[in-house]
Every structure is written in C-alpha cells, then in structure tokens.
Short mmCIF file of C-alpha atoms in Angstrom, two decimals:
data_model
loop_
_atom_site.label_atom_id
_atom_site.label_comp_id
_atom_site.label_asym_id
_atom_site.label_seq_id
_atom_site.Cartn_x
_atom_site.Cartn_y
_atom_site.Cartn_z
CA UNK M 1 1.12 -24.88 -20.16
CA UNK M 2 -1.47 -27.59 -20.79
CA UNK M 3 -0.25 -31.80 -21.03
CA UNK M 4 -2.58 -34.20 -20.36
CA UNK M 5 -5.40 -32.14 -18.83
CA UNK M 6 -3.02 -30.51 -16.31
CA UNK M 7 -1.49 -27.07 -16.23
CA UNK M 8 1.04 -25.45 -14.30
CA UNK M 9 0.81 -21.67 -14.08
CA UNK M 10 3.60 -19.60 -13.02
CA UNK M 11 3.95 -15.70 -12.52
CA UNK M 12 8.00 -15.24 -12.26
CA UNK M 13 7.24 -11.76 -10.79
CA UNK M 14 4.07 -10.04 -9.19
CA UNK M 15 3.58 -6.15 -10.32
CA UNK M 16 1.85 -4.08 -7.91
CA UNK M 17 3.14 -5.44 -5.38
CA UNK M 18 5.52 -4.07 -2.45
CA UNK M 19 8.72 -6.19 -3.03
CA UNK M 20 9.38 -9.21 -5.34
CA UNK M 21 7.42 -12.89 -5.13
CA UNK M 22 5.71 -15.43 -7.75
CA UNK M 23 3.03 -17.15 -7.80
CA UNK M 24 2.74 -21.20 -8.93
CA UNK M 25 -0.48 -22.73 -9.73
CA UNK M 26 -0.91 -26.24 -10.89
CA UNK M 27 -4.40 -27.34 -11.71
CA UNK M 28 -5.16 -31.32 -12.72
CA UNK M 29 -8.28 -31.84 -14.84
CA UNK M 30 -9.65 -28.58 -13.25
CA UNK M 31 -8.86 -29.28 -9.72
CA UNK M 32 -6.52 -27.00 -8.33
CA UNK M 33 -3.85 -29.02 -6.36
CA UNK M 34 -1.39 -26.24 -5.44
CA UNK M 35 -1.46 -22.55 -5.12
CA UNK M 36 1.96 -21.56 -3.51
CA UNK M 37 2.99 -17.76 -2.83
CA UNK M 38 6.38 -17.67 -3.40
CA UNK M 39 8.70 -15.09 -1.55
CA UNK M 40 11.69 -15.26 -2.74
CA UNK M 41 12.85 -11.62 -1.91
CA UNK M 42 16.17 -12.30 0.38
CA UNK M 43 16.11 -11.86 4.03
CA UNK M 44 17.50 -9.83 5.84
CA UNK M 45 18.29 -10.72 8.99
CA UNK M 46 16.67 -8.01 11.11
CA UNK M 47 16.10 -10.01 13.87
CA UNK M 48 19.83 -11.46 13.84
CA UNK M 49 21.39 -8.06 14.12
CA UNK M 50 19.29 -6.41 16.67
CA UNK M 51 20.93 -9.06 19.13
CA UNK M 52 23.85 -6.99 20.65
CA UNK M 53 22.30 -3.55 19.80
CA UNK M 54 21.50 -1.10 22.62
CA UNK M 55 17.48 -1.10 23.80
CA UNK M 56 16.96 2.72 22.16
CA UNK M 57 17.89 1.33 19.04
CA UNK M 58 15.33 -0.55 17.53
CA UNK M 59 12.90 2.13 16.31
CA UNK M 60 15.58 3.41 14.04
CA UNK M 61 16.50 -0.08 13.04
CA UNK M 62 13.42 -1.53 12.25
CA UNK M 63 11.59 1.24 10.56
CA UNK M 64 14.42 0.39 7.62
CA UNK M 65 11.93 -2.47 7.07
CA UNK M 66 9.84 -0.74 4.97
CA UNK M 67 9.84 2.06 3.19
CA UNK M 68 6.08 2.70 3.14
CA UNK M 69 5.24 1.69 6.74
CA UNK M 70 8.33 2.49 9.15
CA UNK M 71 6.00 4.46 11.54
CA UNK M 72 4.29 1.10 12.10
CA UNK M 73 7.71 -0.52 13.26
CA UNK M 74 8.99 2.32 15.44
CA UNK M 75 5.52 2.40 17.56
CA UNK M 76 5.61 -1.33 18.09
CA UNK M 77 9.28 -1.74 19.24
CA UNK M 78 8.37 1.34 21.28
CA UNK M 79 5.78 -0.15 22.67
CA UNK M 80 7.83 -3.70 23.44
CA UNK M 81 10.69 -1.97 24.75
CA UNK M 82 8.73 0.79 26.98
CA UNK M 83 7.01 -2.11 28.43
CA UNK M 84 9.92 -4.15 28.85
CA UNK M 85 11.19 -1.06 31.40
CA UNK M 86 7.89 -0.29 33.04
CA UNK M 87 7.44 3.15 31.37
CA UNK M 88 4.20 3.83 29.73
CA UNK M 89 3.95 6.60 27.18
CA UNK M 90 0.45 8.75 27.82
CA UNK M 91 -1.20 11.87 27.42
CA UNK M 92 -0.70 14.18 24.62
CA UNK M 93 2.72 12.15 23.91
CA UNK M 94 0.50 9.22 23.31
CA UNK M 95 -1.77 11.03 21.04
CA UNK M 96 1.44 12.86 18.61
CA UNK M 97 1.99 9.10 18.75
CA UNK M 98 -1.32 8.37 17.20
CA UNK M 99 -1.30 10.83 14.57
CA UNK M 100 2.00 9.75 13.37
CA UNK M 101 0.47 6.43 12.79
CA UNK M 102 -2.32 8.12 11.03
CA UNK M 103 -0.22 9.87 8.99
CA UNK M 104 1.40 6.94 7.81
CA UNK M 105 -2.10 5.01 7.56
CA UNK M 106 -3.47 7.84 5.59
CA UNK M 107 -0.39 7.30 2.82
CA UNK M 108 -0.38 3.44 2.67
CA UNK M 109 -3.59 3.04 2.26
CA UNK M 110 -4.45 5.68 -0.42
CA UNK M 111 -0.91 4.51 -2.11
CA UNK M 112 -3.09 0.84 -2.36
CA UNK M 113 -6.22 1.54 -3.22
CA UNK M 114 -5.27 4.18 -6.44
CA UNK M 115 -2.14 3.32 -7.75
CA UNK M 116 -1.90 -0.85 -6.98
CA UNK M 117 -5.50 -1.94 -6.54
CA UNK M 118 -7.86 0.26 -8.34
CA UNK M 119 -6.53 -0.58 -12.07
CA UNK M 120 -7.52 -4.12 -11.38
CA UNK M 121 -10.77 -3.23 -11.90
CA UNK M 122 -11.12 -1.44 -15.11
CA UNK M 123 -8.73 -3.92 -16.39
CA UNK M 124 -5.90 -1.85 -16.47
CA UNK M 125 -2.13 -2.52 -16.31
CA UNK M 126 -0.55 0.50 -14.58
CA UNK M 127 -1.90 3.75 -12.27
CA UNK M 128 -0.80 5.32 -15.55
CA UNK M 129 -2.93 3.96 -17.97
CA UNK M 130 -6.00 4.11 -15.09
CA UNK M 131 -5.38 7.92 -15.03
CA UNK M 132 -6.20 8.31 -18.69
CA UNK M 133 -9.70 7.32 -18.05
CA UNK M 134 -9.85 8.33 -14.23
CA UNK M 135 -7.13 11.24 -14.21
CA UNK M 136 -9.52 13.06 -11.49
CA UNK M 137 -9.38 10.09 -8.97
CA UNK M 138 -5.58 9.22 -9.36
CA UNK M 139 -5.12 12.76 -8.31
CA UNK M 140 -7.34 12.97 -5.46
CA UNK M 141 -5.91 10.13 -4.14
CA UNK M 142 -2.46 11.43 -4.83
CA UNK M 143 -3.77 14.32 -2.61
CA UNK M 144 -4.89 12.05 0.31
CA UNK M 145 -1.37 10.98 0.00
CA UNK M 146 0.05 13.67 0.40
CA UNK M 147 -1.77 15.04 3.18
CA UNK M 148 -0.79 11.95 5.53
CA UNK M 149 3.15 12.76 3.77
CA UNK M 150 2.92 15.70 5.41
CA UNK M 151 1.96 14.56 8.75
CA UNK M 152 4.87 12.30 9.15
CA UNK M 153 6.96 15.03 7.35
CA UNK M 154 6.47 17.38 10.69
CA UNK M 155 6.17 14.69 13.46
CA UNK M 156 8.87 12.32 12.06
CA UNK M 157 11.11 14.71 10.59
CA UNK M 158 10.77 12.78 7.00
CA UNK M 159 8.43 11.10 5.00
CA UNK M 160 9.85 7.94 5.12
CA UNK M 161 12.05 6.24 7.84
CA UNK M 162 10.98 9.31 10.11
CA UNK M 163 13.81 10.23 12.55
CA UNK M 164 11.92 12.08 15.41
CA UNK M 165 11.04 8.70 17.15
CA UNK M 166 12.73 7.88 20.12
CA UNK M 167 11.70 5.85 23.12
CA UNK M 168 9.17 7.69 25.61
CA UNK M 169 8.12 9.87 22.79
CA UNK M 170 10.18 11.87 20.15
CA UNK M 171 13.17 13.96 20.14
CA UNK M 172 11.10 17.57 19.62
CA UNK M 173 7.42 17.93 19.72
CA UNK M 174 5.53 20.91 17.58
CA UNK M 175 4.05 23.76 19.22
CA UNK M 176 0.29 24.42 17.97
CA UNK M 177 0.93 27.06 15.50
CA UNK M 178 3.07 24.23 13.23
CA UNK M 179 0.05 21.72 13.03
CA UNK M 180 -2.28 24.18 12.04
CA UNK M 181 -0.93 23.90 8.46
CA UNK M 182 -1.78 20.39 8.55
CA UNK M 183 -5.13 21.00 10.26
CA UNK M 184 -6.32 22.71 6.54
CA UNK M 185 -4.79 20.26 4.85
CA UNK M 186 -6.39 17.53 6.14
CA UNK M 187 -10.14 18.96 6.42
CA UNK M 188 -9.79 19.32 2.07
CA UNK M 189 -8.23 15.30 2.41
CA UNK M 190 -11.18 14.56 4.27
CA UNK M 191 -14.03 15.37 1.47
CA UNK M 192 -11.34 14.08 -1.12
CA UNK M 193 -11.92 10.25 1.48
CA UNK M 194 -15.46 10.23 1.71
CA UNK M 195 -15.38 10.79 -2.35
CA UNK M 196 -13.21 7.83 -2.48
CA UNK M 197 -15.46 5.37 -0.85
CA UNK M 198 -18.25 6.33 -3.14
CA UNK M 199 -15.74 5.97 -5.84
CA UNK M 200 -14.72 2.31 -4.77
CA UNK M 201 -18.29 1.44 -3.28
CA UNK M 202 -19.21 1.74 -7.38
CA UNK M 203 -16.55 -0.66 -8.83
CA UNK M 204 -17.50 -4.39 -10.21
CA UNK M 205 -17.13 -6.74 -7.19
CA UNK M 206 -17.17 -10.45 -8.01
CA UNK M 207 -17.89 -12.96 -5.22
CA UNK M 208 -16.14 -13.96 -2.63
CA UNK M 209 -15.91 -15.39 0.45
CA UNK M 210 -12.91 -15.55 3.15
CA UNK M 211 -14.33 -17.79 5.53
CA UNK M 212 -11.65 -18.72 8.26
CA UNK M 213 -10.75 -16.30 11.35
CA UNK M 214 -9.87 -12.83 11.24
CA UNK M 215 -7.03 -11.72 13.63
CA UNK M 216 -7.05 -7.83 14.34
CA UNK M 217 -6.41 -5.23 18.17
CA UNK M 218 -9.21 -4.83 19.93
CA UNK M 219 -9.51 -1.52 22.09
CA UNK M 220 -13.51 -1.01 23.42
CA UNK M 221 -14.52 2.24 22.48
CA UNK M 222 -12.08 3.09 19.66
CA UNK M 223 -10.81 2.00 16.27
CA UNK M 224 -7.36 0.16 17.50
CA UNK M 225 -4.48 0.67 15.89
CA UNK M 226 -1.62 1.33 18.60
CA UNK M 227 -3.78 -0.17 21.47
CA UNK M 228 -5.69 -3.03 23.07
CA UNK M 229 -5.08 -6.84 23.01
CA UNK M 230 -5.10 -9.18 19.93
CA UNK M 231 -8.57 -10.18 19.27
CA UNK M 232 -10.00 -13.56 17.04
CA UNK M 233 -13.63 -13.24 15.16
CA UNK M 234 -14.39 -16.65 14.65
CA UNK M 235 -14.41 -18.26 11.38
CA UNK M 236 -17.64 -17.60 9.23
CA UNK M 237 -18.83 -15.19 11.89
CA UNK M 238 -20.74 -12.36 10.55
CA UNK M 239 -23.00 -10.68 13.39
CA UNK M 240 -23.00 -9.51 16.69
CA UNK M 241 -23.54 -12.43 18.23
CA UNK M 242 -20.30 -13.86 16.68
CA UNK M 243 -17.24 -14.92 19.33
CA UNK M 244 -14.56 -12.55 19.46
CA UNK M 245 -12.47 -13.93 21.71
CA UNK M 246 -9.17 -12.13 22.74
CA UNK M 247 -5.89 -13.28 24.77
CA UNK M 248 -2.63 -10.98 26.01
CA UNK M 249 -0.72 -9.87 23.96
CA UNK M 250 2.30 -11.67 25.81
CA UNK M 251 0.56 -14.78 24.98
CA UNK M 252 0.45 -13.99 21.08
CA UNK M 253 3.35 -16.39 20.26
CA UNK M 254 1.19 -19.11 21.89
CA UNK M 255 -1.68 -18.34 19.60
CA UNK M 256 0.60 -17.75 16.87
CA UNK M 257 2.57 -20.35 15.26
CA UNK M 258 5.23 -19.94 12.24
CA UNK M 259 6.69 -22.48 10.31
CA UNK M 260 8.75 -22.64 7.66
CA UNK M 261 8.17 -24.13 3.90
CA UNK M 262 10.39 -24.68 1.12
CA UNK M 263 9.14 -22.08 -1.52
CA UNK M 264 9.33 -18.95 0.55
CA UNK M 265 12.09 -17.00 2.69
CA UNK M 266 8.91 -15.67 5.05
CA UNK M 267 7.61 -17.97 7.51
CA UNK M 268 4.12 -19.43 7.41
CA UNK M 269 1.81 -18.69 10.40
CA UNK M 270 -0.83 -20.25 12.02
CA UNK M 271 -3.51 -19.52 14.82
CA UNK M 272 -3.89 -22.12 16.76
CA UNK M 273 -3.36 -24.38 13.79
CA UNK M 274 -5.57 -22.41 11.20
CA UNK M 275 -4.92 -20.00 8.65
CA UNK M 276 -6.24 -16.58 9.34
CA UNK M 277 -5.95 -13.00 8.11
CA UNK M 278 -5.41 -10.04 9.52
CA UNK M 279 -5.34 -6.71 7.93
CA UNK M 280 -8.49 -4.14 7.14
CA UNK M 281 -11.46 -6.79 6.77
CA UNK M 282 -10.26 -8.48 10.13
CA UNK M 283 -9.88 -4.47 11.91
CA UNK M 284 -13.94 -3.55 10.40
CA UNK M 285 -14.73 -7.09 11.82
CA UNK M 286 -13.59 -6.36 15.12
CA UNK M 287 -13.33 -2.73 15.86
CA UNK M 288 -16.31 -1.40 12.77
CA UNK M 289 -18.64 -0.30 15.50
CA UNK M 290 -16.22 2.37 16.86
CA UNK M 291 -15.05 4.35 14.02
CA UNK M 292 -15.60 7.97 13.47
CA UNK M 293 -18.78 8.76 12.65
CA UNK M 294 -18.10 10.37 9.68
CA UNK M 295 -16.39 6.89 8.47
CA UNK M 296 -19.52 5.07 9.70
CA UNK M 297 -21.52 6.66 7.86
CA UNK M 298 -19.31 6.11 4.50
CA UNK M 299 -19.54 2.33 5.35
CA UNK M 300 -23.29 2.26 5.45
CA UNK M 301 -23.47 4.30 2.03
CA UNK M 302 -20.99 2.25 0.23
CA UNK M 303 -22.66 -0.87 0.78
CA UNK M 304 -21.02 -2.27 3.58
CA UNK M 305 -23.62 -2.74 6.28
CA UNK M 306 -23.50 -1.06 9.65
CA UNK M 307 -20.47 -2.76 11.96
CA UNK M 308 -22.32 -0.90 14.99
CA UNK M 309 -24.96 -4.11 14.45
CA UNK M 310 -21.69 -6.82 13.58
CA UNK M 311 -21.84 -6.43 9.92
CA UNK M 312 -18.40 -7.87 8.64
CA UNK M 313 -17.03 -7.79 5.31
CA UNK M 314 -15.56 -11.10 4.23
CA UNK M 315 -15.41 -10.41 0.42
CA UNK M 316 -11.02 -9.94 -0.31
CA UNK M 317 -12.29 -7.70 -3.47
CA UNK M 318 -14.29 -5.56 -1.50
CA UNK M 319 -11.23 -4.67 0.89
CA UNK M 320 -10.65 -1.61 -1.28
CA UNK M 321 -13.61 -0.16 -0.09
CA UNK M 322 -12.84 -1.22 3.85
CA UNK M 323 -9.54 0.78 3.10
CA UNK M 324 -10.96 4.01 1.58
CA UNK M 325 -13.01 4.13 4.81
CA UNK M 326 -10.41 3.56 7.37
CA UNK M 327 -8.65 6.45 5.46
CA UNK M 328 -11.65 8.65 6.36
CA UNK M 329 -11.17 7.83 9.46
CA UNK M 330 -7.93 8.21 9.65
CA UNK M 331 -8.09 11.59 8.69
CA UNK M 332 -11.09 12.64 10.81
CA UNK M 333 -9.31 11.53 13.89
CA UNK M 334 -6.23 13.28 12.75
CA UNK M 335 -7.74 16.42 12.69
CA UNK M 336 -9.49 15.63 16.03
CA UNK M 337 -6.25 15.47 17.45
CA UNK M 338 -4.93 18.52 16.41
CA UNK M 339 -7.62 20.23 17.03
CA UNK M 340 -7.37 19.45 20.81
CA UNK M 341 -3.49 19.41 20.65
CA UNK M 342 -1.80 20.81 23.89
CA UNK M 343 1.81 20.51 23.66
CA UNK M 344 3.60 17.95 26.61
CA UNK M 345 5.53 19.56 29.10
CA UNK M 346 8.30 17.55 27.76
CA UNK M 347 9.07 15.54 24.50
CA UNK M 348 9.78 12.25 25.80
CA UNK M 349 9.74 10.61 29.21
CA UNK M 350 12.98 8.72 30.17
CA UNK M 351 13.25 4.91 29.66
CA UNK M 352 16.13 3.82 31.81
CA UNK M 353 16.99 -0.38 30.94
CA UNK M 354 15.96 -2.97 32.89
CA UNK M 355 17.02 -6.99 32.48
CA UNK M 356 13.61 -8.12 30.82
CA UNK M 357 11.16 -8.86 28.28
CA UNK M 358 8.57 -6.88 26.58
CA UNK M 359 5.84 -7.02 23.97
CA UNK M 360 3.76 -5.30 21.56
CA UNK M 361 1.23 -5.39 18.91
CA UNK M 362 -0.11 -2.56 16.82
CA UNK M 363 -2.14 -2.31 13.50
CA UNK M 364 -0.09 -1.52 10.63
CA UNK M 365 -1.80 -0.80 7.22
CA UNK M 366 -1.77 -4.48 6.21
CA UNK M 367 -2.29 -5.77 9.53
CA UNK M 368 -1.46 -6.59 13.07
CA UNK M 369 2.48 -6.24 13.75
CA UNK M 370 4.03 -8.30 16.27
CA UNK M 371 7.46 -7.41 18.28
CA UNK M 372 9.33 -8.81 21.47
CA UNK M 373 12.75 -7.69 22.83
CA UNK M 374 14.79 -8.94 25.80
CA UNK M 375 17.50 -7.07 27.20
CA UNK M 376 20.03 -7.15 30.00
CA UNK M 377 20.55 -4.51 32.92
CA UNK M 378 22.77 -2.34 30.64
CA UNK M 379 20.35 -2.62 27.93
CA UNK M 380 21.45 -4.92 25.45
CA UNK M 381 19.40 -6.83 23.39
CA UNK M 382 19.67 -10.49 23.61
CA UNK M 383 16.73 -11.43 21.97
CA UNK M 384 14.75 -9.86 18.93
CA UNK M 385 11.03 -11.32 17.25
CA UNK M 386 8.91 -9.69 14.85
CA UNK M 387 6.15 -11.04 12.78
CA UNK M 388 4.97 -8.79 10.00
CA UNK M 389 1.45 -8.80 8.87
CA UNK M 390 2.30 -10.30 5.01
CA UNK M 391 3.93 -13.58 6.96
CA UNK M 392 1.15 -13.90 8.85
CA UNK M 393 -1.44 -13.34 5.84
CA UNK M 394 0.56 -16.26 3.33
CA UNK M 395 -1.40 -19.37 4.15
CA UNK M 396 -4.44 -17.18 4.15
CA UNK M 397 -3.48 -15.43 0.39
CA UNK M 398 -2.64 -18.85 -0.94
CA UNK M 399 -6.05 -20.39 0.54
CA UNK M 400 -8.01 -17.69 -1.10
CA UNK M 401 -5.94 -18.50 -4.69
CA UNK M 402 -6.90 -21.86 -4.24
CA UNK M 403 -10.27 -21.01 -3.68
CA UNK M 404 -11.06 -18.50 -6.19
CA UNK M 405 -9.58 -20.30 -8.90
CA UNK M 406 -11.55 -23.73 -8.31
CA UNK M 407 -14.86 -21.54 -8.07
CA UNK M 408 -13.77 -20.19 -11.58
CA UNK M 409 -12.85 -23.38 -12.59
CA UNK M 410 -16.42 -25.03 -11.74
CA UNK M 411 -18.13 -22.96 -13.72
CA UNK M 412 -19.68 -24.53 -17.00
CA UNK M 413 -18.30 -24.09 -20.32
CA UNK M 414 -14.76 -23.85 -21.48
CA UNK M 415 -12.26 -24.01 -19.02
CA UNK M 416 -10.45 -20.64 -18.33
CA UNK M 417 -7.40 -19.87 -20.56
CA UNK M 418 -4.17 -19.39 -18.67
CA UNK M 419 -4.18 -15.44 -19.45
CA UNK M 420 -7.59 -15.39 -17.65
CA UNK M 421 -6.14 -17.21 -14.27
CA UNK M 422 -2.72 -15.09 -14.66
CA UNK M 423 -5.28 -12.28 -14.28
CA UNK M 424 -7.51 -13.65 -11.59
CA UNK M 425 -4.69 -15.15 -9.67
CA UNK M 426 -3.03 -11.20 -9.42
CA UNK M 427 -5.42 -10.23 -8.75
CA UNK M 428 -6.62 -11.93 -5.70
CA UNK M 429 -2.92 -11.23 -4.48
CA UNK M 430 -3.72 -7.17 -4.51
CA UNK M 431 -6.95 -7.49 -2.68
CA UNK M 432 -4.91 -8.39 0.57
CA UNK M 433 -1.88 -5.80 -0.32
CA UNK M 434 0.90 -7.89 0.21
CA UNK M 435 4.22 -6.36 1.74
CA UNK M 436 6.67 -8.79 0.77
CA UNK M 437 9.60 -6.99 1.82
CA UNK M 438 8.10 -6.75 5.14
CA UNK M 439 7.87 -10.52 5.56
CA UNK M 440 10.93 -11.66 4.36
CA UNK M 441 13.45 -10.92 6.66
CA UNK M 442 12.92 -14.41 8.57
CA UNK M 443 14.80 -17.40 8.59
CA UNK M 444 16.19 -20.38 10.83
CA UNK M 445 19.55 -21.41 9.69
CA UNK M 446 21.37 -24.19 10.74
CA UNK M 447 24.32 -24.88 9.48
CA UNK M 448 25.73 -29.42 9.48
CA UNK M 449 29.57 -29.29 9.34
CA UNK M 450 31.17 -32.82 9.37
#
C-alpha cells in the first residue's frame, strides 16, 4: 500500500515456514522504519506445566515441542536433569546418544534445504513445482531424509517424538547386527550429501552480510552439537585471529537476556544487550575447523573457504550451503559410530533425584537450545526454562529484514514494487529456518484484579 511516499507491507502468513507468523514492514520515503517478525502462533505453556511433574519426565514432555526436532529437546533436558543429580551419561551410551541427534540433524536439515529453502532460488512457490524442473534433487534429498528417519526410527522407537529416551540413556539399546541396516543406508546418503553441496554451492547468491555475533557450543576437537560450553565469535569477525570467547553454560542466562514485545508470543533475546544468531553459520564459525574431513573438504569445493584457517560464512543466503555440509557430516560421523559400535553393558545408568538445579545446552538444527530444571529431594520439578533457538534468532531475523530491504531500497532506479519486497522479505525469513512453533511457547502473565 503506497500514501504519501510510505508503504506498509504485511505478509498475514509465512509459507515454508515451521508454524504460523507474519511479517510487517513499513518503509517511509525508502527508509525502512520497522521490520517486525510477528509470532503469533499461541503458547503453550511448556514451561508452566513441567512445574509439579516428576524429574524423568521432561524428555517425553518436551520433545512434544516439535515435531521435526524432539531428539534435540530430550538430549538437552537429559543433559539438565542428569547434571542436576550428578550422573553423567558416557561411553557408548553417550555415543547412541550422538547418533540419535544425527539422525534427527540429518532429517531437519535436508527437510530445509529441498523442500523450504531451495525453491527460493529458482523462483519457485512449492517443493512441488521445484521438482518439475529438479525432480532428481527433490528426491535425493528425500533420500537423505529418509536415511536420518531411519536412524531415529531404531534408536527412538519412532520417527518423530521418539519414545526410547529416558534419563541415563534409553529404555533398550540395539545389538550390532540391527545398525548394520542403517550402516548401508547411510554410506548411499553420504554420496547423495556431498552431491548436495555441489548442488547448493551452484545456486544464485545475492549479497549479504550478518555482521553482529554469532552464538554456537564449542567442544575443541569436534563439531559440537551435544557438548562443550556456549561460545561468542565476535561481531564482524572473520579469521582466526577473531575472539571467541566462551562462558559456562550455568552462566548462559547471564549472557542471555529475553524480553518481551508486543507483536510476538516468543520472547526477544539478547547477548549481553546485542542481537545475535545462532544456528549453522554461527556452528561453521566456531566449530568449521573440526568437521569430518569428508565435510571439509565439501566446504572448500563449494566455495566456502577453509574454517581450519577461520573462514566464516556471514552471508544468511548462503546458509543453505553451510547446511548441506553439516548434513555430510552428519552422516559421516553416523556411520563412524556404528562402525565402532559396542553395545553398553546396560541401557541406561540410574539417575536417582536430588534437591537441585541443572543445565544444558546442545545444538539443535536451527541452533543452540537452552534448558534448566530444579527439583526437590523426591524429584519434583519446581522450576522449568527453555529458550529455543527461533526466540533467540528474532531480533537477529528482523535486523537482517531491515537490512536487506534498505540495501534494495538504495539502489538507483525505481523503487521496488511491493510483490518484489513480499518476495525478498520471505525470503530472508527461510535463510535462517525459522521454527516458530518452537519459540512460542513463552510468556509472563500477570494477571491485575481490583
């Protein structure tokens, strides 16, 4: 809508998206004065009812969060509540662990990158309509999917909200002779990976530039995703000589501030007052240098740089291509791990309640997931916090809006039409995968009676 020289754009409903949110831009004689992200999915409480709940029942709970990344849930209130008791979860029960969480990285991420980001760029409106022109790459990366499907299928018992988590470990482990299936599975999903980064590596890029910090799990020696400590690359960093600076992860909610705004029912977080974003550019920023080799090598080819010399990534658009690689590595480590797979003497070590407080962090698809639990000596939860990665990625998405759109809007000639911003503005939404239902299930009520 144009009056005046101003325009307010608004997108009732984002497709390609997991969950429901809009988007409201408002641009005054082509200065953009408000880019707002608006999550208006309900919440849903999941803190609120945890209070009261036994301590062995939050990996059930919260893996009902999402529907695309439950593992993600279960392995950090696992985490928080294992350290809460002083138990800690090693050995091969620590590595079925890991390739759960492959698994489910090895599904959400192809999921993104064929059938909600990759029609972006040949201007298409569906997977659908990108599979008439690219049928052979929608079904590879159905393929990829379906190999990580499989590996939560037999260590989680289902392909979505697995039920073979359980505190100290899981309720029945596989003997040898049932991953083996897997093992061939994978090793075909693993050329079908490194064929998707040259795929993306190929696509039309425009420029772009996230320049404030990058928030990712830092574990020397290994591409974190269910270890280390939270770890900050510095805004406009890009080498090895950058500061990455870390803290405990007990100390995250120090770092980590979230606030709420008017036009959203997730909360709005900050580190240490600044916007940031966490999610696959922040992990290659931090962690690049440790992946597989196999991955490594896709990076250099497709254009990435070498991370083993601090090359970072700091192009949104370009995140597809970060994300076909972290599937290759996700699926070479996966097979790494079956191939040295010795079953644990025991499914799950015991996790007996303690009156305390525990913490944990892990990297889900979309980014670094936050929990903390307190419970009493009969194990009751008294307290329950989680920050999702979309909540902590909002300020950042509608930053980059705002930025993207005033570059385009700078540019000589005609100013863009509103079909052209609709387009740009989606579009810029999808390069940081948004999980809205994952972020909306916060809110402080408080409730004046007279």
């Amino acid at each position: 809508m144009s009056h005046r020289g101003s325009r307010v754009l608004r997108l009732d409903a984002l497709a390609r998206v997991e969950g429901e949110a809009a988007l409201h831009l408002t641009v005054h004689d082509r200065t953009v004065a408000e880019a707002q992200l608006r999550i208006y999915e309900p919440p849903r409480f999941f803190e609120a009812f945890l209070v009261g709940r036994g301590h062995g029942e939050p990996p059930d709970i919260t893996s009902r969060i999402c529907g695309i990344c439950p593992v993600a849930y279960q392995m950090t209130a696992c985490q928080a509540i294992e350290r809460a008791c002083g138990v800690t979860v090693d050995g091969p029960l620590a590595e079925l662990r890991r390739l759960l969480y492959y698994g489910e990285w090895i599904e959400s991420q192809s999921l993104h990158i064929h059938l909600l980001h990759a029609p972006d760029f040949f201007g298409h409106s569906s997977a659908v309509e990108l599979a008439r022109e690219h049928r052979g790459a929608v079904e590879r990366g159905l393929r990829i999917k379906q190999a990580g499907n499989a590996i939560m299928e037999r260590l989680g018992g289902r392909a979505i909200h697995p039920i073979n988590v359980r505190l100290g470990g899981f309720y029945r482990v596989p003997a040898p002779a049932e991953l083996a299936p897997l093992a061939e599975r994978l090793r075909r999903a693993h050329d079908d990976a490194l064929e998707t980064v040259r795929w993306v590596a190929g696509f039309d890029f425009p420029d772009a530039d996230y320049d404030g910090p990058l928030l990712a799990m830092r574990d020397p020696g290994r591409y974190a995703i269910d270890s280390g400590t939270p770890a900050v690359m510095a805004a406009g960093a890009d080498s090895d000589g950058a500061p990455v600076r870390g803290f405990p992860v007990a100390e995250f909610e120090r770092h980590v501030v979230e606030r709420q705004v008017p036009h959203s029912t997730a909360l709005v977080s900050e580190l240490d007052g600044h916007h940031y974003l966490t999610g696959s550019l922040a992990r290659y920023a931090v962690s690049g240098r440790w992946l597989h080799p196999s991955a490594l090598d896709a990076a250099r080819e497709a254009g990435l740089g070498d991370p083993a010399t601090g090359a970072v990534c700091r192009n949104p658009f370009r995140s597809i291509v970060v994300r076909a690689v972290e599937v290759a590595h996700a699926v070479a480590e996966a097979l790494r791990i079956i191939d040295a797979y010795e079953p644990p003497s025991r499914p799950y070590a015991a996790v007996p309640p303690r009156p305390a407080t525990g913490c944990a962090a892990t990297e889900a698809p979309r980014g670094l997931l936050y929990h903390r639990y307190a419970m009493d000596a009969e194990g009751t939860l008294t307290l329950a916090r989680i920050v999702p990665p979309t909540a902590q990625n909002q300020a950042a998405i509608e930053y980059d809006l705002r930025r993207q759109v005033q570059s385009r809007l700078n540019r000589p000639g005609e100013p863009p039409g509103d079909e052209e911003l609709t387009a740009l503005c989606e579009r810029a939404v999808r390069n940081h995968d948004p999980c809205i239902s994952c972020s909306a299930h916060f809110l402080d009520l408080t409730v004046e009676r007279g």
